[in-house]
mmCIF file of C-alpha atoms and ligand atoms in Angstrom:
data_model
loop_
_atom_site.group_PDB
_atom_site.id
_atom_site.type_symbol
_atom_site.label_atom_id
_atom_site.label_comp_id
_atom_site.label_asym_id
_atom_site.label_seq_id
_atom_site.Cartn_x
_atom_site.Cartn_y
_atom_site.Cartn_z
ATOM 1 C CA MET A 1 6.439 -19.342 6.164
ATOM 2 C CA ASP A 2 4.641 -18.871 9.218
ATOM 3 C CA ILE A 3 2.916 -15.586 8.978
ATOM 4 C CA ARG A 4 0.420 -13.805 11.157
ATOM 5 C CA ILE A 5 -1.886 -10.787 10.048
ATOM 6 C CA ARG A 6 -2.920 -8.585 13.131
ATOM 7 C CA LYS A 7 -4.641 -5.496 13.547
ATOM 8 C CA SER A 8 -1.198 -2.517 13.983
ATOM 9 C CA ASN A 9 -0.956 -0.557 17.212
ATOM 10 C CA LYS A 10 1.106 2.269 17.682
ATOM 11 C CA ARG A 11 4.545 0.738 18.708
ATOM 12 C CA ASP A 12 4.503 -0.413 15.189
ATOM 13 C CA ILE A 13 4.313 2.928 13.470
ATOM 14 C CA GLU A 14 8.383 3.009 13.016
ATOM 15 C CA SER A 15 8.495 -0.900 11.711
ATOM 16 C CA VAL A 16 6.049 0.078 9.018
ATOM 17 C CA LYS A 17 7.410 3.381 8.028
ATOM 18 C CA LYS A 18 10.811 1.451 7.463
ATOM 19 C CA ILE A 19 9.131 -1.271 5.128
ATOM 20 C CA ALA A 20 7.213 1.616 3.089
ATOM 21 C CA VAL A 21 10.546 3.423 2.576
ATOM 22 C CA LYS A 22 12.416 0.027 1.239
ATOM 23 C CA ALA A 23 9.451 -1.452 -0.527
ATOM 24 C CA PHE A 24 8.675 1.825 -2.573
ATOM 25 C CA GLN A 25 12.017 2.198 -3.492
ATOM 26 C CA PHE A 26 11.217 -0.236 -6.253
ATOM 27 C CA ASN A 27 8.325 1.952 -7.868
ATOM 28 C CA SER A 28 10.429 4.926 -7.381
ATOM 29 C CA ASP A 29 13.383 3.732 -9.323
ATOM 30 C CA LEU A 30 11.093 2.722 -12.492
ATOM 31 C CA ARG A 31 9.398 6.312 -12.292
ATOM 32 C CA LYS A 32 12.954 7.909 -12.495
ATOM 33 C CA LYS A 33 13.779 5.365 -14.901
ATOM 34 C CA ILE A 34 10.705 6.808 -17.239
ATOM 35 C CA LEU A 35 10.893 10.359 -16.248
ATOM 36 C CA GLY A 36 14.745 10.862 -16.115
ATOM 37 C CA LYS A 37 16.462 12.418 -13.295
ATOM 38 C CA GLU A 38 15.353 15.909 -13.882
ATOM 39 C CA MET A 39 11.584 15.577 -13.975
ATOM 40 C CA PHE A 40 11.903 12.813 -11.373
ATOM 41 C CA LYS A 41 13.194 15.554 -8.938
ATOM 42 C CA ILE A 42 10.635 17.928 -9.772
ATOM 43 C CA PHE A 43 7.621 15.959 -9.554
ATOM 44 C CA TYR A 44 9.099 13.227 -6.439
ATOM 45 C CA PRO A 45 11.304 15.600 -4.469
ATOM 46 C CA ASP A 46 11.793 13.919 -0.974
ATOM 47 C CA TRP A 47 9.422 10.833 -1.557
ATOM 48 C CA GLN A 48 10.418 9.110 1.456
ATOM 49 C CA ASN A 49 9.666 11.575 4.018
ATOM 50 C CA LYS A 50 6.353 11.599 1.896
ATOM 51 C CA LYS A 51 5.627 8.464 2.623
ATOM 52 C CA ARG A 52 6.719 8.283 6.007
ATOM 53 C CA ARG A 53 4.127 11.170 6.734
ATOM 54 C CA THR A 54 1.493 9.087 4.958
ATOM 55 C CA ILE A 55 1.993 6.528 7.661
ATOM 56 C CA GLU A 56 1.888 8.653 10.095
ATOM 57 C CA TYR A 57 -1.706 9.680 8.801
ATOM 58 C CA LEU A 58 -2.803 6.189 8.419
ATOM 59 C CA PHE A 59 -1.741 5.513 12.285
ATOM 60 C CA ASN A 60 -3.210 8.698 13.392
ATOM 61 C CA SER A 61 -6.686 8.878 11.408
ATOM 62 C CA GLU A 62 -9.701 7.385 12.885
ATOM 63 C CA ASP A 63 -11.110 6.835 9.517
ATOM 64 C CA CYS A 64 -8.245 4.723 8.753
ATOM 65 C CA LYS A 65 -7.156 1.182 10.018
ATOM 66 C CA VAL A 66 -3.772 -0.490 9.535
ATOM 67 C CA PHE A 67 -2.964 -4.501 9.492
ATOM 68 C CA VAL A 68 0.575 -5.789 9.656
ATOM 69 C CA ALA A 69 2.020 -9.024 8.530
ATOM 70 C CA GLU A 70 4.402 -10.515 10.994
ATOM 71 C CA SER A 71 7.093 -13.376 10.563
ATOM 72 C CA LYS A 72 8.208 -14.460 13.726
ATOM 73 C CA GLY A 73 7.462 -11.346 15.624
ATOM 74 C CA LYS A 74 8.700 -9.373 13.152
ATOM 75 C CA ILE A 75 6.940 -7.367 11.163
ATOM 76 C CA VAL A 76 7.198 -7.851 7.214
ATOM 77 C CA GLY A 77 4.355 -6.264 5.550
ATOM 78 C CA PHE A 78 1.535 -3.853 6.429
ATOM 79 C CA ALA A 79 -1.902 -3.046 4.337
ATOM 80 C CA SER A 80 -4.106 -0.354 5.124
ATOM 81 C CA PHE A 81 -7.751 1.030 4.319
ATOM 82 C CA LYS A 82 -10.134 4.430 4.819
ATOM 83 C CA LEU A 83 -13.529 4.457 5.612
ATOM 84 C CA ASP A 84 -15.722 7.399 3.796
ATOM 85 C CA LYS A 85 -18.014 8.966 6.221
ATOM 86 C CA ALA A 86 -19.869 10.394 3.183
ATOM 87 C CA LYS A 87 -20.764 6.945 2.223
ATOM 88 C CA PRO A 88 -20.178 4.608 5.005
ATOM 89 C CA PHE A 89 -20.640 1.473 2.805
ATOM 90 C CA VAL A 90 -17.443 2.099 0.321
ATOM 91 C CA SER A 91 -13.787 1.907 1.570
ATOM 92 C CA GLU A 92 -10.715 2.299 -0.382
ATOM 93 C CA ILE A 93 -7.830 0.398 0.476
ATOM 94 C CA LEU A 94 -4.475 2.725 0.837
ATOM 95 C CA THR A 95 -1.189 2.079 1.152
ATOM 96 C CA ASN A 96 0.312 -1.169 1.466
ATOM 97 C CA ALA A 97 3.742 -2.704 1.404
ATOM 98 C CA VAL A 98 5.766 -6.008 2.064
ATOM 99 C CA SER A 99 9.520 -6.064 3.200
ATOM 100 C CA PRO A 100 11.622 -6.689 -0.111
ATOM 101 C CA ARG A 101 13.231 -9.561 1.137
ATOM 102 C CA TYR A 102 9.815 -11.071 1.836
ATOM 103 C CA GLN A 103 8.204 -10.779 -1.380
ATOM 104 C CA GLY A 104 6.769 -13.235 -3.877
ATOM 105 C CA GLN A 105 5.729 -15.237 -1.034
ATOM 106 C CA GLY A 106 1.784 -14.431 -1.047
ATOM 107 C CA ILE A 107 2.060 -12.007 2.036
ATOM 108 C CA ALA A 108 0.383 -9.285 -0.214
ATOM 109 C CA LYS A 109 -2.638 -11.358 -0.833
ATOM 110 C CA MET A 110 -3.049 -12.195 2.677
ATOM 111 C CA LEU A 111 -3.290 -8.948 4.021
ATOM 112 C CA TYR A 112 -5.928 -8.260 1.099
ATOM 113 C CA LYS A 113 -7.729 -10.920 2.223
ATOM 114 C CA LYS A 114 -7.622 -9.982 5.810
ATOM 115 C CA LEU A 115 -8.531 -6.123 4.939
ATOM 116 C CA LEU A 116 -11.390 -7.602 2.872
ATOM 117 C CA ASP A 117 -12.901 -10.140 5.807
ATOM 118 C CA GLU A 118 -12.521 -6.965 8.072
ATOM 119 C CA LEU A 119 -14.521 -4.822 5.372
ATOM 120 C CA LYS A 120 -16.846 -7.508 5.366
ATOM 121 C CA SER A 121 -17.503 -7.748 8.979
ATOM 122 C CA MET A 122 -17.644 -4.085 9.127
ATOM 123 C CA ARG A 123 -20.771 -4.362 6.379
ATOM 124 C CA ILE A 124 -18.904 -2.540 3.818
ATOM 125 C CA LYS A 125 -20.239 -3.227 0.315
ATOM 126 C CA TYR A 126 -17.984 -1.539 -2.068
ATOM 127 C CA VAL A 127 -14.345 -1.536 -2.020
ATOM 128 C CA TYR A 128 -11.942 0.131 -4.482
ATOM 129 C CA VAL A 129 -8.256 0.626 -4.863
ATOM 130 C CA GLY A 130 -5.510 2.405 -7.066
ATOM 131 C CA THR A 131 -2.228 1.055 -8.129
ATOM 132 C CA ASN A 132 0.365 1.305 -10.662
ATOM 133 C CA ASN A 133 2.435 -1.562 -9.338
ATOM 134 C CA ASP A 134 2.020 -5.022 -11.455
ATOM 135 C CA PHE A 135 2.700 -7.194 -8.555
ATOM 136 C CA ALA A 136 -0.213 -5.494 -6.523
ATOM 137 C CA LYS A 137 -2.432 -5.723 -9.387
ATOM 138 C CA LYS A 138 -1.911 -9.076 -9.943
ATOM 139 C CA ALA A 139 -2.654 -9.759 -6.199
ATOM 140 C CA TYR A 140 -5.589 -7.509 -6.174
ATOM 141 C CA GLU A 141 -6.708 -9.808 -9.384
ATOM 142 C CA LYS A 142 -6.321 -12.673 -7.154
ATOM 143 C CA VAL A 143 -8.360 -11.782 -4.025
ATOM 144 C CA GLY A 144 -11.367 -11.019 -6.339
ATOM 145 C CA PHE A 145 -11.044 -7.273 -7.892
ATOM 146 C CA VAL A 146 -12.059 -8.094 -11.614
ATOM 147 C CA LYS A 147 -13.557 -4.693 -12.290
ATOM 148 C CA LYS A 148 -10.713 -2.336 -13.274
ATOM 149 C CA LEU A 149 -10.318 1.324 -15.084
ATOM 150 C CA GLU A 150 -7.021 2.244 -16.496
ATOM 151 C CA SER A 151 -5.340 5.503 -16.282
ATOM 152 C CA THR A 152 -2.222 6.743 -17.352
ATOM 153 C CA GLN A 153 0.118 9.892 -16.423
ATOM 154 C CA TYR A 154 1.680 12.036 -19.019
ATOM 155 C CA PHE A 155 4.606 14.172 -18.559
ATOM 156 C CA MET A 156 6.573 16.834 -20.804
ATOM 157 C CA LYS A 157 8.921 19.301 -20.344
ATOM 158 C CA LEU A 158 8.240 22.267 -22.217
HETATM 159 C C1 COA B 1 3.006 -5.210 -4.315
HETATM 160 C C2 COA B 1 3.529 -5.803 -3.109
HETATM 161 C C3 COA B 1 2.706 -5.378 -1.810
HETATM 162 C C4 COA B 1 3.246 -7.157 -3.240
HETATM 163 O O1 COA B 1 3.938 -7.992 -2.289
HETATM 164 P P1 COA B 1 3.915 -9.448 -2.475
HETATM 165 O O2 COA B 1 3.920 -9.759 -0.939
HETATM 166 O O3 COA B 1 5.344 -10.005 -3.086
HETATM 167 O O4 COA B 1 2.714 -10.076 -3.029
HETATM 168 P P2 COA B 1 2.448 -11.663 -3.578
HETATM 169 O O5 COA B 1 3.590 -12.341 -2.940
HETATM 170 O O6 COA B 1 0.988 -11.560 -2.960
HETATM 171 O O7 COA B 1 2.386 -11.861 -4.966
HETATM 172 C C5 COA B 1 1.483 -10.881 -5.932
HETATM 173 C C6 COA B 1 1.801 -11.337 -7.432
HETATM 174 O O8 COA B 1 2.959 -10.467 -7.528
HETATM 175 C C7 COA B 1 4.108 -11.878 -8.068
HETATM 176 N N1 COA B 1 5.106 -11.244 -7.743
HETATM 177 C C8 COA B 1 5.885 -10.625 -6.515
HETATM 178 N N2 COA B 1 6.882 -10.511 -6.405
HETATM 179 C C9 COA B 1 7.390 -11.085 -7.733
HETATM 180 C C10 COA B 1 8.730 -10.948 -8.256
HETATM 181 N N3 COA B 1 9.910 -10.291 -7.262
HETATM 182 N N4 COA B 1 9.005 -11.435 -9.716
HETATM 183 C C11 COA B 1 7.723 -12.111 -10.164
HETATM 184 N N5 COA B 1 6.280 -11.940 -9.488
HETATM 185 C C12 COA B 1 6.595 -11.281 -8.210
HETATM 186 C C13 COA B 1 3.686 -12.720 -7.488
HETATM 187 O O9 COA B 1 3.963 -14.059 -7.904
HETATM 188 C C14 COA B 1 2.066 -12.993 -7.272
HETATM 189 O O10 COA B 1 1.473 -13.507 -8.510
HETATM 190 P P3 COA B 1 0.781 -14.520 -8.709
HETATM 191 O O11 COA B 1 -0.287 -14.547 -7.751
HETATM 192 O O12 COA B 1 0.215 -14.662 -10.226
HETATM 193 O O13 COA B 1 1.816 -15.926 -8.141
HETATM 194 C C15 COA B 1 5.091 -5.566 -2.936
HETATM 195 O O14 COA B 1 5.417 -5.933 -4.546
HETATM 196 C C16 COA B 1 5.426 -4.121 -2.759
HETATM 197 O O15 COA B 1 5.628 -3.719 -1.470
HETATM 198 N N6 COA B 1 5.698 -2.983 -3.417
HETATM 199 C C17 COA B 1 5.862 -1.769 -3.350
HETATM 200 C C18 COA B 1 4.677 -1.020 -2.698
HETATM 201 C C19 COA B 1 3.739 -1.112 -3.631
HETATM 202 O O16 COA B 1 3.576 -0.723 -4.791
HETATM 203 N N7 COA B 1 2.327 -1.525 -3.279
HETATM 204 C C20 COA B 1 1.268 -1.335 -3.409
HETATM 205 C C21 COA B 1 0.426 -0.275 -3.913
HETATM 206 S S1 COA B 1 -0.139 0.827 -2.591
#
């Protein structure tokens, strides 16, 4: 498959929002399954709009950069990072997703590699990322993230 990774521009924002909502449906369904409908509604109401607002933030914040993956001129995935003004040698990888139809073909790994190359070229020395998604974990480990701190969230109805 012919995939090109490039820096995003403002015209990409709507495509990226659509991919984010489609791809995070999987994570959301898993949460609903674990928490049950009632608790899911309490803790994750309106998650789609929240995701869209996150994308707006990533595109509009001068501390963030978004890269997109294109196949035949169509955006099929994206990944982002944020710089830390207080620690100019540190960056966090933020929201990223690949359109469900294009998953499992190495696109996330290509995007992560591109982010890491970009960060290296900016002389960033340390990078971190958090996720609950098992596919993302695999991909992060493949591109070199080996040190990890696991954490768990607990929920209970009183
Ligand atoms: C996480 C995500 C970006 C990975 O995208 P991707 O392009 O499918 O990832 P890759 O193809 O690079 O594969 C990553 C690993 O997951 C595996 N994988 C991906 N999709 C899979 C599937 N449906 N079934 C089994 N394995 C799968 C790949 O085989 C690969 O493992 P490997 O290197 O051992 O072969 C994508 O699943 C997604 O958008 N998830 C929802 C959003 C999300 O959680 N984003 C990450 C955190 S912000």
